[in-house]
PDB file of C-alpha atoms in Angstrom:
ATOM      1  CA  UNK A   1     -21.328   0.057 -38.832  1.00  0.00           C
ATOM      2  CA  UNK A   2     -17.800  -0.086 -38.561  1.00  0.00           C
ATOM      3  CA  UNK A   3     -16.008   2.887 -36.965  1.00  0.00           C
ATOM      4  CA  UNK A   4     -12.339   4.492 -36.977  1.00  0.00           C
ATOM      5  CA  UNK A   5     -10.701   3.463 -33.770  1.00  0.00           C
ATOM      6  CA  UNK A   6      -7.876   5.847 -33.811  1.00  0.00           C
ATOM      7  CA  UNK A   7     -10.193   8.605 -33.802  1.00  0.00           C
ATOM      8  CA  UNK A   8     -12.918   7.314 -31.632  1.00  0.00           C
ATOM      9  CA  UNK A   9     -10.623   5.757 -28.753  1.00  0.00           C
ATOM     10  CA  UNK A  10      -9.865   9.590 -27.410  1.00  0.00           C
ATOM     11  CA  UNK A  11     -14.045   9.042 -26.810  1.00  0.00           C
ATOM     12  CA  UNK A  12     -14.072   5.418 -25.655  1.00  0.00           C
ATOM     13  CA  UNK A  13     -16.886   5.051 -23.888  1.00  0.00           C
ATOM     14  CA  UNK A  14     -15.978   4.089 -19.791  1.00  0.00           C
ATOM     15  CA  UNK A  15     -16.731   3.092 -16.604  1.00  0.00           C
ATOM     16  CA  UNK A  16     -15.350   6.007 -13.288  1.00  0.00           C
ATOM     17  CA  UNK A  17     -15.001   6.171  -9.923  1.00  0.00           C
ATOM     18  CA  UNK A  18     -13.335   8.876  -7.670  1.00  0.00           C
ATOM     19  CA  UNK A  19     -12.598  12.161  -7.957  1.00  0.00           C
ATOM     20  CA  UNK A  20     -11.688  13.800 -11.294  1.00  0.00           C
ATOM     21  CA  UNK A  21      -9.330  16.111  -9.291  1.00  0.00           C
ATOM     22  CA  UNK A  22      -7.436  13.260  -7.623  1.00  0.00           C
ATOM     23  CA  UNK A  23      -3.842  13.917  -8.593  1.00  0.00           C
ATOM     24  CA  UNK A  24      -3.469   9.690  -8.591  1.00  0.00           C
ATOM     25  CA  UNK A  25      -5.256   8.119 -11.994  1.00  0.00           C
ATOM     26  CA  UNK A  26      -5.763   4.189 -12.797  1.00  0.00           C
ATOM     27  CA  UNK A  27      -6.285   2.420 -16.269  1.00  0.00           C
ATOM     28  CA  UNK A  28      -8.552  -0.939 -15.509  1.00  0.00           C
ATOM     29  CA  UNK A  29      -8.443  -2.822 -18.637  1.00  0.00           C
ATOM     30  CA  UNK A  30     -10.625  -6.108 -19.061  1.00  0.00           C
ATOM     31  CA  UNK A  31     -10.238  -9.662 -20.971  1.00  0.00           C
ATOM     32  CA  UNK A  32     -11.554 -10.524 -23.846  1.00  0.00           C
ATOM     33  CA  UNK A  33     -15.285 -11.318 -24.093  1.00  0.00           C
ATOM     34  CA  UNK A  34     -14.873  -8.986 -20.772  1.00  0.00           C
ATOM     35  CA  UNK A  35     -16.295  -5.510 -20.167  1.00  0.00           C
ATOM     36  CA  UNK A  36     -15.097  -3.035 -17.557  1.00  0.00           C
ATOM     37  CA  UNK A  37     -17.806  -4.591 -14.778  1.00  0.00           C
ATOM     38  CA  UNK A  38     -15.107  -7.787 -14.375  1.00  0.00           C
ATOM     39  CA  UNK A  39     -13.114  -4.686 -12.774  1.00  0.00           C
ATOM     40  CA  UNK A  40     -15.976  -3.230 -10.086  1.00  0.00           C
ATOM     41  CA  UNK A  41     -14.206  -4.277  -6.991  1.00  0.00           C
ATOM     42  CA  UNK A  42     -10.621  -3.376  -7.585  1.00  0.00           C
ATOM     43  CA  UNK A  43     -12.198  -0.041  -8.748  1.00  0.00           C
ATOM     44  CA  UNK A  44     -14.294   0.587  -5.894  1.00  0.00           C
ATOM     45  CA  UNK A  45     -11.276  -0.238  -3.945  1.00  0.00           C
ATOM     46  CA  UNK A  46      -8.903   2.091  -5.514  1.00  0.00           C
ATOM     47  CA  UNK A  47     -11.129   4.742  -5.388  1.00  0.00           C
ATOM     48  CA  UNK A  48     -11.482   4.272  -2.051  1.00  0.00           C
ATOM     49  CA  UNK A  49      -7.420   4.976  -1.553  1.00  0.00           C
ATOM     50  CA  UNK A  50      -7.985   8.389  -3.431  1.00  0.00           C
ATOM     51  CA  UNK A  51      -7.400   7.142  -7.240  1.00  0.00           C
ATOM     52  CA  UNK A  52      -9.306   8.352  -9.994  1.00  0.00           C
ATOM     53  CA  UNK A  53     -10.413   5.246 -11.963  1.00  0.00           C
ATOM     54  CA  UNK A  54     -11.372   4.441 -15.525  1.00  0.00           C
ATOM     55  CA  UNK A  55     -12.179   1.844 -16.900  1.00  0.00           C
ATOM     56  CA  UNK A  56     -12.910   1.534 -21.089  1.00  0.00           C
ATOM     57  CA  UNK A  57     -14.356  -0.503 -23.235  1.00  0.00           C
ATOM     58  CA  UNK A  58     -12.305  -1.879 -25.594  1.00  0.00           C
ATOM     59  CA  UNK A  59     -13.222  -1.633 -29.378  1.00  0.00           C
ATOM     60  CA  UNK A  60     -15.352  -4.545 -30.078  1.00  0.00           C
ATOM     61  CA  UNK A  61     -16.623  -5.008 -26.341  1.00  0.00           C
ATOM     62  CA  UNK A  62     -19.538  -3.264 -24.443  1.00  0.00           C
ATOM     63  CA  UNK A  63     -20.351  -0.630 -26.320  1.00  0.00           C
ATOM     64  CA  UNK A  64     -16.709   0.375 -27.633  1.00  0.00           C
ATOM     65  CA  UNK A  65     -15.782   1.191 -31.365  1.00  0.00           C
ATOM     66  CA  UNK A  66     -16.828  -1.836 -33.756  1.00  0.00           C
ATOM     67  CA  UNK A  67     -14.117  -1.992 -36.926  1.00  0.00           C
ATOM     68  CA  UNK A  68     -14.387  -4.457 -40.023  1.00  0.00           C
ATOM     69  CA  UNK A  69     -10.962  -6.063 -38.781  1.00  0.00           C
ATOM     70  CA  UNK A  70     -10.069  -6.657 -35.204  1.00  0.00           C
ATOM     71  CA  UNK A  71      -5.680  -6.468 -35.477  1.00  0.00           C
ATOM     72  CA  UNK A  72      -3.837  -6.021 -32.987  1.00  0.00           C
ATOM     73  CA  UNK A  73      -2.370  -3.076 -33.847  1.00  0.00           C
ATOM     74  CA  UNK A  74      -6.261  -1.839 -33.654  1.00  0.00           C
ATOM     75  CA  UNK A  75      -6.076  -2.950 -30.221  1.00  0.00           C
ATOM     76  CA  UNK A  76      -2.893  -1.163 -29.178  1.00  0.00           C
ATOM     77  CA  UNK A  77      -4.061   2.151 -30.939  1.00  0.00           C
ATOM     78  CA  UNK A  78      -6.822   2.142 -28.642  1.00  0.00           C
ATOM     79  CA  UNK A  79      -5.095   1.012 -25.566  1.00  0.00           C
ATOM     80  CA  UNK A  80      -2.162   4.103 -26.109  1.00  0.00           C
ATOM     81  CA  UNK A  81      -4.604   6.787 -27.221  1.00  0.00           C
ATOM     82  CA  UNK A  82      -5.997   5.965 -23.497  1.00  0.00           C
ATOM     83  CA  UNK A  83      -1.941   6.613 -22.218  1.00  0.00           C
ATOM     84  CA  UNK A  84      -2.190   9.839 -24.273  1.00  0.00           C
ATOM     85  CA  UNK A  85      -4.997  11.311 -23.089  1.00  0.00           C
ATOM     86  CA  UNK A  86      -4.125  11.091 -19.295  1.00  0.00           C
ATOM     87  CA  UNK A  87      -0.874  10.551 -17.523  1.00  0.00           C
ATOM     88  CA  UNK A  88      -1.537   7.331 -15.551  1.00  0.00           C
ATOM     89  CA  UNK A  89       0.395   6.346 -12.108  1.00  0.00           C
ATOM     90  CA  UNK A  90      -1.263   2.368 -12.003  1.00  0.00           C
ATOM     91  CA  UNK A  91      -2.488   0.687 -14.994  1.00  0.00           C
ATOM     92  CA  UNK A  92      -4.103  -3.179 -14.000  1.00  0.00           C
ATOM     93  CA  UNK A  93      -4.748  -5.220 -17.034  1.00  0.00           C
ATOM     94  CA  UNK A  94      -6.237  -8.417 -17.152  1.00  0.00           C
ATOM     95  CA  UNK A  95      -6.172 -11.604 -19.266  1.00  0.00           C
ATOM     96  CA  UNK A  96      -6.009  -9.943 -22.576  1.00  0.00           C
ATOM     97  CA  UNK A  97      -5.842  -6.319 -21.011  1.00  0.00           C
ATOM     98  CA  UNK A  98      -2.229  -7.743 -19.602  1.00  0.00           C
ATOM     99  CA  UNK A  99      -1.657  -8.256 -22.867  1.00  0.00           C
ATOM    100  CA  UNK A 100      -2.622  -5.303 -24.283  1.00  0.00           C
ATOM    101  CA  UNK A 101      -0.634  -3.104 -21.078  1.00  0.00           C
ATOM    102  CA  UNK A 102       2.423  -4.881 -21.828  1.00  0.00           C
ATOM    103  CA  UNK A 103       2.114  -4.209 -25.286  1.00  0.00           C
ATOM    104  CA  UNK A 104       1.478  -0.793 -24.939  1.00  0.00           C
ATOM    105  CA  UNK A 105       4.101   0.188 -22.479  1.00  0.00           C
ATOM    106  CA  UNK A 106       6.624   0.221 -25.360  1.00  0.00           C
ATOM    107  CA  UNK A 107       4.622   2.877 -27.146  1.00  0.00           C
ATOM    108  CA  UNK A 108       4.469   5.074 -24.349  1.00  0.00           C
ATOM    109  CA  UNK A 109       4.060   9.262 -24.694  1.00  0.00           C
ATOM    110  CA  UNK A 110       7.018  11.166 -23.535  1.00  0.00           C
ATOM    111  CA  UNK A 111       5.657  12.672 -20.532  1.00  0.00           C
ATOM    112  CA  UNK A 112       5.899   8.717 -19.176  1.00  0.00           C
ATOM    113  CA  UNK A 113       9.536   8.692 -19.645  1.00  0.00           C
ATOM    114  CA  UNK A 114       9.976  12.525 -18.821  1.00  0.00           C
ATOM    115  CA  UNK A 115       8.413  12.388 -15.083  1.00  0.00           C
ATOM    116  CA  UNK A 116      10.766  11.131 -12.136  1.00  0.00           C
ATOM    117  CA  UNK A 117       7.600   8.890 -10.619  1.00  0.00           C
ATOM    118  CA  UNK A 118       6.890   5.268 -12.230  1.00  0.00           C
ATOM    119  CA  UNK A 119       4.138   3.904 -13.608  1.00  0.00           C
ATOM    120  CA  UNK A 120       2.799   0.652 -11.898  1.00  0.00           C
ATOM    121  CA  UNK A 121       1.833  -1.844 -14.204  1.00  0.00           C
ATOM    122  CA  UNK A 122      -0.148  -5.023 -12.754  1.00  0.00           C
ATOM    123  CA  UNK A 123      -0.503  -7.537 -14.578  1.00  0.00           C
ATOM    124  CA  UNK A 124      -3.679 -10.816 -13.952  1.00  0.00           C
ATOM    125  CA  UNK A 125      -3.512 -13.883 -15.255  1.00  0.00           C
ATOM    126  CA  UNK A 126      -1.891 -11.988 -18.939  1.00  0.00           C
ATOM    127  CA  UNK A 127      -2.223 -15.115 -21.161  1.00  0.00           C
ATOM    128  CA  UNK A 128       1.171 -14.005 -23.261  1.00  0.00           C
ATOM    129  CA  UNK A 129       1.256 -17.540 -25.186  1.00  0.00           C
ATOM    130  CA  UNK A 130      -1.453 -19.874 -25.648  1.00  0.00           C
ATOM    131  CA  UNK A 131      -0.149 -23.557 -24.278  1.00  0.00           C
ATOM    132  CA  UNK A 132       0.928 -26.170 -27.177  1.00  0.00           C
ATOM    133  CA  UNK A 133      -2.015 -27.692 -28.379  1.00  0.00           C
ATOM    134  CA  UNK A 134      -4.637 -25.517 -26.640  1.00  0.00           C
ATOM    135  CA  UNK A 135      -4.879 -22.712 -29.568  1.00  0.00           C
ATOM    136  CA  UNK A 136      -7.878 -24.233 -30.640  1.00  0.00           C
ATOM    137  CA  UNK A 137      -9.498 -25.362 -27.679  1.00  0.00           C
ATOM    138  CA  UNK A 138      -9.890 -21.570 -26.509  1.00  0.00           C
ATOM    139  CA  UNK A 139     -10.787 -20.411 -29.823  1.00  0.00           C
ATOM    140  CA  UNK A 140     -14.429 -22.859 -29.756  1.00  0.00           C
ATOM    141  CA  UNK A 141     -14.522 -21.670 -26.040  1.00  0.00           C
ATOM    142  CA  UNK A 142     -14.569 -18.567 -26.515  1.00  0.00           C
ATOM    143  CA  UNK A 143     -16.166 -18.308 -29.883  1.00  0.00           C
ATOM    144  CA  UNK A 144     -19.421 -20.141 -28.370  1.00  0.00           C
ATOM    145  CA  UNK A 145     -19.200 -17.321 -25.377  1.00  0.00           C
ATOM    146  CA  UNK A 146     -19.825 -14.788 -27.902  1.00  0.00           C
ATOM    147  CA  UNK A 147     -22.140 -16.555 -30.297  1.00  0.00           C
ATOM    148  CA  UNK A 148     -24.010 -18.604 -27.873  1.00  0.00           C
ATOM    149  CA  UNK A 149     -23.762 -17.232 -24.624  1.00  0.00           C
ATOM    150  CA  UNK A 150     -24.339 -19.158 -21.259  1.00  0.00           C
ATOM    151  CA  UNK A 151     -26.963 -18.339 -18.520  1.00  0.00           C
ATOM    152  CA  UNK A 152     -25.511 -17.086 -15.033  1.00  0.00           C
ATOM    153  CA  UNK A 153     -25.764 -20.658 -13.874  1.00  0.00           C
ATOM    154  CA  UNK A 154     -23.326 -21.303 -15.992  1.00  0.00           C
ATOM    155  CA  UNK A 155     -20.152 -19.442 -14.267  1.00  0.00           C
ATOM    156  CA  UNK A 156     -22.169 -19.755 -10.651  1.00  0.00           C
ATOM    157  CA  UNK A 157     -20.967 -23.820 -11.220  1.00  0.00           C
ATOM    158  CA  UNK A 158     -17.225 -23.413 -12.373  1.00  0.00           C
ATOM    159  CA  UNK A 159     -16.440 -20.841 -10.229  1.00  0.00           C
ATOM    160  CA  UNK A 160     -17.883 -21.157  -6.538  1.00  0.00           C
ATOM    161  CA  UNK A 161     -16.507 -17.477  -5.307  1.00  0.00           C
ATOM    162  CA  UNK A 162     -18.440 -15.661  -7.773  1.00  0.00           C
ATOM    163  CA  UNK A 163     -21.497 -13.411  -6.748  1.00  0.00           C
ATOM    164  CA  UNK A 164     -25.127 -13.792  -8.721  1.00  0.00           C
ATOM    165  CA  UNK A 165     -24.263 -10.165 -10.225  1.00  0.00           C
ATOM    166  CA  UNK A 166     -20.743 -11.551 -11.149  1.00  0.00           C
ATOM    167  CA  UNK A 167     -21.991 -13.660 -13.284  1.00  0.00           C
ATOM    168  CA  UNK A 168     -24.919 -12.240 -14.717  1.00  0.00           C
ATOM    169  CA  UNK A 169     -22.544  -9.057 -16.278  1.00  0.00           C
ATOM    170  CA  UNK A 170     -20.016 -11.728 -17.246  1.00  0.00           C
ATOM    171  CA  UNK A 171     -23.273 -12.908 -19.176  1.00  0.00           C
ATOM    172  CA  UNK A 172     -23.635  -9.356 -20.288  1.00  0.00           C
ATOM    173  CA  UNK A 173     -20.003  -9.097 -21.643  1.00  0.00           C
ATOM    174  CA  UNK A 174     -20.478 -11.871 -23.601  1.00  0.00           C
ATOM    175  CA  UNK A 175     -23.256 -11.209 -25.242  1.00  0.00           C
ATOM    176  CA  UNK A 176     -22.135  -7.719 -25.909  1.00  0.00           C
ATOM    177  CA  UNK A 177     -18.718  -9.110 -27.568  1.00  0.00           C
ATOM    178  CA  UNK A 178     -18.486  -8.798 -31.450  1.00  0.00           C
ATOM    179  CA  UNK A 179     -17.508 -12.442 -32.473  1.00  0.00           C
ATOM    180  CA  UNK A 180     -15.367 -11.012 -34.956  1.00  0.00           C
ATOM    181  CA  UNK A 181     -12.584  -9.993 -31.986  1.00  0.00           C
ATOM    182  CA  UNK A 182     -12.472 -13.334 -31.421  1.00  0.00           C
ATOM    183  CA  UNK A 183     -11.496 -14.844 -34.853  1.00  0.00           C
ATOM    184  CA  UNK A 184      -9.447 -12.174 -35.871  1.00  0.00           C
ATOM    185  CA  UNK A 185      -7.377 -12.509 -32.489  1.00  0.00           C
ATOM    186  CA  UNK A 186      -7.888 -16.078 -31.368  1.00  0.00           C
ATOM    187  CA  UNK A 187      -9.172 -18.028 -34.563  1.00  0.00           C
ATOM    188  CA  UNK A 188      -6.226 -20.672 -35.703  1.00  0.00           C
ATOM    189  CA  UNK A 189      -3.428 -20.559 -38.083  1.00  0.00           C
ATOM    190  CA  UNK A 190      -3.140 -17.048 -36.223  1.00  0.00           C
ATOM    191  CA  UNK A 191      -0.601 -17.415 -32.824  1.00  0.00           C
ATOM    192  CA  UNK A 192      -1.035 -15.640 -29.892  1.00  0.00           C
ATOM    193  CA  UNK A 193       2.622 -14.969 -28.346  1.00  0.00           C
ATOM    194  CA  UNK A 194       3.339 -11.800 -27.106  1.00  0.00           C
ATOM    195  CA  UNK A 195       6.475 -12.897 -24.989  1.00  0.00           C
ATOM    196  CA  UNK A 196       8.916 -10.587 -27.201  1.00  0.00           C
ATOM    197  CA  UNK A 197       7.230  -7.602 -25.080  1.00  0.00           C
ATOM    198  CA  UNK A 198       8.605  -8.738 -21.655  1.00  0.00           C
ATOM    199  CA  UNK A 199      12.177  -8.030 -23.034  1.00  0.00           C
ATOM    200  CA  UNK A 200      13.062  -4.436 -22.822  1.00  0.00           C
ATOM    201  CA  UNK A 201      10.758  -3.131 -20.849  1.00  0.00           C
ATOM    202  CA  UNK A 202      10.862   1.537 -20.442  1.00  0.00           C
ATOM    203  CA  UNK A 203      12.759   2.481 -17.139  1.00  0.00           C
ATOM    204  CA  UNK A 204       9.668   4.529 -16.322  1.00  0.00           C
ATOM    205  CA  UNK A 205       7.793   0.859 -15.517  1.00  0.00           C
ATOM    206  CA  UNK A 206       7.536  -1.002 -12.549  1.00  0.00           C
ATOM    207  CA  UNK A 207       6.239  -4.070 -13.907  1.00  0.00           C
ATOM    208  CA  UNK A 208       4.005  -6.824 -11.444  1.00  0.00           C
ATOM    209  CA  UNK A 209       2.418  -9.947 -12.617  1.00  0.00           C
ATOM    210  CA  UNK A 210      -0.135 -11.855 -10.793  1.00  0.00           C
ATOM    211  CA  UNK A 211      -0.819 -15.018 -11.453  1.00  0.00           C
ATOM    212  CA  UNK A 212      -4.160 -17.474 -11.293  1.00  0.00           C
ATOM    213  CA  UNK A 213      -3.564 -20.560  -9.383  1.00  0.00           C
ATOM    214  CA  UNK A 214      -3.557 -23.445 -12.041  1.00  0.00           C
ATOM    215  CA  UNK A 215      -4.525 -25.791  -9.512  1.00  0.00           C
ATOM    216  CA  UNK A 216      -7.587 -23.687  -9.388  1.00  0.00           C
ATOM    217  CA  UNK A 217      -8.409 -22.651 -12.495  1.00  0.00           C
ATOM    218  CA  UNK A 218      -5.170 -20.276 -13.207  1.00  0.00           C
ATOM    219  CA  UNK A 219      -4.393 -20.352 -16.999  1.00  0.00           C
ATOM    220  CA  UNK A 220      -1.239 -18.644 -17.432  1.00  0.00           C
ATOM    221  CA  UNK A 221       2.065 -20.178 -16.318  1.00  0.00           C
ATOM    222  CA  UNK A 222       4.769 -18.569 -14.052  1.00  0.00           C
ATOM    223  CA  UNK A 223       7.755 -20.183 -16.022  1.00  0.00           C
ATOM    224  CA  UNK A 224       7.321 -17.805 -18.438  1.00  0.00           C
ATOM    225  CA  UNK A 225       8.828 -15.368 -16.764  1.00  0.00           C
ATOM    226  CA  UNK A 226      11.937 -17.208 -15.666  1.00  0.00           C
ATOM    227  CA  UNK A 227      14.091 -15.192 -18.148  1.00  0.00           C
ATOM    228  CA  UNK A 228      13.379 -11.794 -16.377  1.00  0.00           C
ATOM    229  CA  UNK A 229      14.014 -12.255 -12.503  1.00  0.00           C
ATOM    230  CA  UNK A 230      13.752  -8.462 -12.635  1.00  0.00           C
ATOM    231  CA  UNK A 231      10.316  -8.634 -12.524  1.00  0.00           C
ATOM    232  CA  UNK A 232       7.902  -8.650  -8.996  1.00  0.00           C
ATOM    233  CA  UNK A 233       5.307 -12.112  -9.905  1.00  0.00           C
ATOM    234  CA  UNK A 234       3.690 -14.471  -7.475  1.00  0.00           C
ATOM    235  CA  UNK A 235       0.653 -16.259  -7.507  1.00  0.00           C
ATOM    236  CA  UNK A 236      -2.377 -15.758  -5.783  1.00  0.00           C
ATOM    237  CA  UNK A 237      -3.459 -19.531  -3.740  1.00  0.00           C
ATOM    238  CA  UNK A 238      -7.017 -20.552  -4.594  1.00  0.00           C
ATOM    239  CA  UNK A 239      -7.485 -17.784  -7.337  1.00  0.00           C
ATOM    240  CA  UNK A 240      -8.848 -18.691 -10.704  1.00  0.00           C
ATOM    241  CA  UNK A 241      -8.257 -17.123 -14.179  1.00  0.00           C
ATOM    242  CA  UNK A 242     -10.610 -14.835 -12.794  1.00  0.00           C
ATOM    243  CA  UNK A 243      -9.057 -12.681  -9.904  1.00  0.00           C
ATOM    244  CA  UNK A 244     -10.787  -9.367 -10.545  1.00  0.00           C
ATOM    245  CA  UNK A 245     -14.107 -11.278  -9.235  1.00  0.00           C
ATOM    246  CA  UNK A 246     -12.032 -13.428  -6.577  1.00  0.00           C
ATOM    247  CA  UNK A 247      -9.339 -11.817  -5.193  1.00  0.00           C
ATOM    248  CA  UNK A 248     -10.122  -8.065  -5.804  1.00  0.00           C
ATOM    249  CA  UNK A 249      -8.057  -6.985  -2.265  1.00  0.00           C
ATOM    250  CA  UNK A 250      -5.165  -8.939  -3.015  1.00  0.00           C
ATOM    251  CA  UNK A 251      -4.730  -7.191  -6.715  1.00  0.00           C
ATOM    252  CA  UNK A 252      -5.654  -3.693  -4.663  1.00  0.00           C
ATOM    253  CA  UNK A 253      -2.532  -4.547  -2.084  1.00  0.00           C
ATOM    254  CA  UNK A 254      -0.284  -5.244  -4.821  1.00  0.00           C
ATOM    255  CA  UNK A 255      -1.165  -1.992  -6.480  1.00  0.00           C
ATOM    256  CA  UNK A 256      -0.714   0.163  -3.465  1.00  0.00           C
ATOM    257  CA  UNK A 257       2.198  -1.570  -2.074  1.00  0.00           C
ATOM    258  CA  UNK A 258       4.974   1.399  -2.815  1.00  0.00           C
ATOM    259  CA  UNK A 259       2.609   3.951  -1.344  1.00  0.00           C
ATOM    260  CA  UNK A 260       1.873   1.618   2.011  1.00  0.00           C
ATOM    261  CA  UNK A 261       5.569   1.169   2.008  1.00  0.00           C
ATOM    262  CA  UNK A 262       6.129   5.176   1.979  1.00  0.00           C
ATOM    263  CA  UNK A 263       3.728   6.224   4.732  1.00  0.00           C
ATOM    264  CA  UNK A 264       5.333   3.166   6.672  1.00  0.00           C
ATOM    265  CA  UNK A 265       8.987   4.952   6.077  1.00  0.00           C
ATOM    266  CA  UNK A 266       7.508   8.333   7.051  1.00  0.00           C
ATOM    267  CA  UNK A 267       6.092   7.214   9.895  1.00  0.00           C
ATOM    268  CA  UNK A 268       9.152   5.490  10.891  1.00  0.00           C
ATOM    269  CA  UNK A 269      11.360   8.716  10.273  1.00  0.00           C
ATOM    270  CA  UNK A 270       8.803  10.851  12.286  1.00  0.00           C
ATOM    271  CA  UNK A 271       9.223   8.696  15.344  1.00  0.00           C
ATOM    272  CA  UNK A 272      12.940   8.163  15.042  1.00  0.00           C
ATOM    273  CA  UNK A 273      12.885  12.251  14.642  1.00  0.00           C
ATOM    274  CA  UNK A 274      10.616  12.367  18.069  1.00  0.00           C
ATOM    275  CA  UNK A 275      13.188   9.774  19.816  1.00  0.00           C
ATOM    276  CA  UNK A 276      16.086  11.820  18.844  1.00  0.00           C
ATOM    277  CA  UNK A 277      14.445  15.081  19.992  1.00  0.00           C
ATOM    278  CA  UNK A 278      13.282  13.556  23.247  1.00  0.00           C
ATOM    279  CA  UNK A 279      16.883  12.198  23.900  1.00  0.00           C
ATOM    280  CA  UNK A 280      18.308  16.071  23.218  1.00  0.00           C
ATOM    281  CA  UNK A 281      15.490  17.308  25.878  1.00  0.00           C
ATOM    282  CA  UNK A 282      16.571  14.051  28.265  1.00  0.00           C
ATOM    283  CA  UNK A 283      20.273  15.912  27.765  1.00  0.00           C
ATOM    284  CA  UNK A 284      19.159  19.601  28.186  1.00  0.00           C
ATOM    285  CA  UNK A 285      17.371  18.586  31.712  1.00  0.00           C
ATOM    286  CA  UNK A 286      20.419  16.599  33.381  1.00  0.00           C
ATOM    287  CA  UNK A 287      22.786  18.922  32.194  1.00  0.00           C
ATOM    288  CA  UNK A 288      20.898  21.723  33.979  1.00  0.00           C
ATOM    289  CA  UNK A 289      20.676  19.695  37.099  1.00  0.00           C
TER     290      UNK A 289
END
């Protein structure tokens, strides 16, 4: 039965971890074919520096809202009504949920553009144009992951780093996928090229990328982003398309550099405060001599 996204994605159905009362809140969002599992360890992680962490499932995955036509403005209606019912301070989206951030980051509520902190926006692998040529060759792929989907064995082969629960809720994902997301998304004559939305990015976003390594499996290319030097990218060495099963504490570092890099200030103001003061009492005692 088909179901109206814009009023069911205030009720998406999700994944937590943390504390509701955290005042710090992350937005996982997974690929397509995906489901919020791909995004355990950088959650667990995350929660683990004092984040409260959700994780949705997006319509036509898991057991998120199923429509009669997967658009993309369906997608991004789901993906802001997320932005509108919390203020966020990290969003990670991967694959197609770096698509879908980017996207939605231009539609953001005014409280985003109102508050003095930024949002930080990381970004994994975000496909935002299909190669020349290739448009197809993803459609069958992942068409047949939805329609006829692989045994654990399967992803245990391509992709030596993964875990036997990795692969069997990548298994899950699949088979939970409506097919239909895939044609109306991926299915040829329609394009997938989203590179309009790296121009012009809000003031209130710090934007990273993080890129697969395509001599490892990486599917998304760094060039892309040679027209905007503005923004933080690098690629992770040995990674896959898959770095939320790979390379979970590298995406976690990347998301908590700014507050690392705060403490570290603190800390250094705190002992340059102490060095000061001991110099004054060093002072004090000879000139009492």
């Amino acid at each position: 039965m088909a179901s109206n996204t814009d009023d069911n994605a205030l009720l998406a159905p999700r994944n937590v971890w943390g504390s509701p009362y955290s005042p710090k809140r992350a937005l996982l969002l997974h690929g397509l074919t995906c489901s919020p599992h791909c995004m355990i360890y950088i959650a667990e992680k995350l929660s683990e520096h004092g984040y409260y962490v959700i994780a949705p499932d997006l319509p036509g995955h898991g057991i998120g809202a199923r429509v009669e036509t997967y658009t993309w403005d369906v997608m991004d209606n789901a993906v802001v009504a997320l932005f509108t019912e919390a203020t966020y301070n990290l969003v990670v989206g991967f694959s197609m949920g770096g698509v879908l951030a980017l996207r939605a980051i231009h539609k953001l509520p005014p409280v985003y553009h109102e508050r003095s902190q930024l949002t930080r926006v990381v970004l994994l692998d975000p496909p935002i144009r299909n190669a020349d040529g290739l448009s197809s060759a993803y459609y069958a792929l992942f068409s047949d992951l939805t329609r006829n989907p692989p045994k654990p064995e399967f992803f245990l082969e391509h992709f030596p780093r993964w875990t036997q629960k990795d692969a069997v809720l990548q298994v899950l994902a699949s088979e939970l996928c409506d097919p239909l997301v895939v044609d109306h998304l991926l299915q040829p004559p329609r394009v997938w090229a989203h590179h309009e939305y790296l121009a012009n990015v809000p003031s209130c976003i710090e934007l990273i990328f993080l890129f697969g390594d395509t001599e490892t499996g990486g599917i998304c290319c760094i060039k892309e982003l040679d027209p905007y030097p503005q923004y933080e990218r690098r690629i992770i060495k040995g990674a896959s398309h898959w770095i939320p099963y790979e390379f979970p504490g590298e995406v976690v570092e990347a998301c908590i550099a700014p507050e690392k890099e705060s403490s570290q200030s603190k800390h250094k103001s705190r002992n340059q405060r102490l060095s000061w003061s001991s110099w004054i009492g060093y002072l004090t005692d000879w000139s009492s001599l």
